[in-house]
Coordinates of C-alpha atoms in Angstrom, one line a residue:
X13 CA 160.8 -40.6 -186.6
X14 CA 161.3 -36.8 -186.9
X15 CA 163.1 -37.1 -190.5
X16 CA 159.7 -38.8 -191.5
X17 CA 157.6 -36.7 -190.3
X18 CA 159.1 -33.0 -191.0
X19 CA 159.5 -34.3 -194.7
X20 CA 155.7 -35.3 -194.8
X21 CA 154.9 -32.4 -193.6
X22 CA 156.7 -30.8 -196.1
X23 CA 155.7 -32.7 -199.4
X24 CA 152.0 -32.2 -197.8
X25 CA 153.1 -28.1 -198.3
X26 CA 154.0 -28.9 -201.5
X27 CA 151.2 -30.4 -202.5
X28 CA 148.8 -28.1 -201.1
X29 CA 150.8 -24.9 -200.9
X30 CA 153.5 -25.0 -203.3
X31 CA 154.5 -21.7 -202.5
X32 CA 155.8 -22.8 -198.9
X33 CA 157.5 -25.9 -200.3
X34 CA 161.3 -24.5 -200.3
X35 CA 161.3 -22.9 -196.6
X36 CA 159.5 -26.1 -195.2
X37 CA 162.2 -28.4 -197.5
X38 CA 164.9 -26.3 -196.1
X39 CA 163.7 -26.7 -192.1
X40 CA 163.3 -30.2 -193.0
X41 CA 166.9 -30.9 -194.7
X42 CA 168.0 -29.1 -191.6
X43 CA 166.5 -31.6 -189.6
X44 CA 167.8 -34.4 -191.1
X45 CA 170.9 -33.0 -191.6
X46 CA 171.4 -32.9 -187.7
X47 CA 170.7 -36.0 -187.2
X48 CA 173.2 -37.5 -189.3
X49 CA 176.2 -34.8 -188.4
X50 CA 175.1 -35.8 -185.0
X51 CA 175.6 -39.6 -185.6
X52 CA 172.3 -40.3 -184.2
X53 CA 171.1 -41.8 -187.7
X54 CA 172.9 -43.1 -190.7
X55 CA 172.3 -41.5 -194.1
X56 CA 170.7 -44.4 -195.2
X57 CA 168.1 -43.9 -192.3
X58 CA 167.2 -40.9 -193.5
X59 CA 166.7 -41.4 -197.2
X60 CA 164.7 -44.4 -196.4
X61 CA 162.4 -42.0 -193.6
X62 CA 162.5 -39.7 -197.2
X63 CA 161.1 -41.9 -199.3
X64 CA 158.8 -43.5 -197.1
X65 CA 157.2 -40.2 -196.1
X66 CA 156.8 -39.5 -199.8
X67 CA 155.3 -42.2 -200.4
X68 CA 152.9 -41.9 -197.5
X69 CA 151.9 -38.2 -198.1
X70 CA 151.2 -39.2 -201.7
X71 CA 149.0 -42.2 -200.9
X72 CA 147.4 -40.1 -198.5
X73 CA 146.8 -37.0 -200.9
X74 CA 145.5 -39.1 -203.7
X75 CA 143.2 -41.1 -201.1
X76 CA 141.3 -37.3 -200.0
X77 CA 142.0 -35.5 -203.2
X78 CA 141.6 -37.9 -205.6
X79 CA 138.1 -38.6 -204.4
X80 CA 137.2 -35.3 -204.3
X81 CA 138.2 -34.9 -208.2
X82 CA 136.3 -37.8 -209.3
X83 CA 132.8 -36.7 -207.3
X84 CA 133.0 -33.4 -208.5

């Protein structure tokens, strides 16, 4: 959902531009934070859309850039 993928997007800034990483985490919490004040999700929702789209965006950064590291 959209709690998933704005916090993908923002661990991907952080891992590629670290610099970006607290304005992207701060649009994201905002999203999140909506949806629960809202009543559209329950907290839980969102800190399982959280860790899954940790989880994802590093499994996918370590699949690219990890091969990259070892070639070169």
């Amino acid at each position: 959902g959209h709690v998933s993928v704005v916090f993908a997007f923002s661990f991907a800034i952080y891992m590629l531009m670290p610099r970006l990483f607290w304005w992207m985490f701060a649009y994201a919490f905002l999203v999140s934070s909506t949806r629960v004040v809202l009543l559209w999700h329950y907290p839980s929702d969102v800190f399982v859309a959280i860790v899954f789209a940790f989880l994802m965006t590093h499994l996918v950064y370590n699949f690219y850039v990890g091969d990259a590291r070892e070639v070169s």
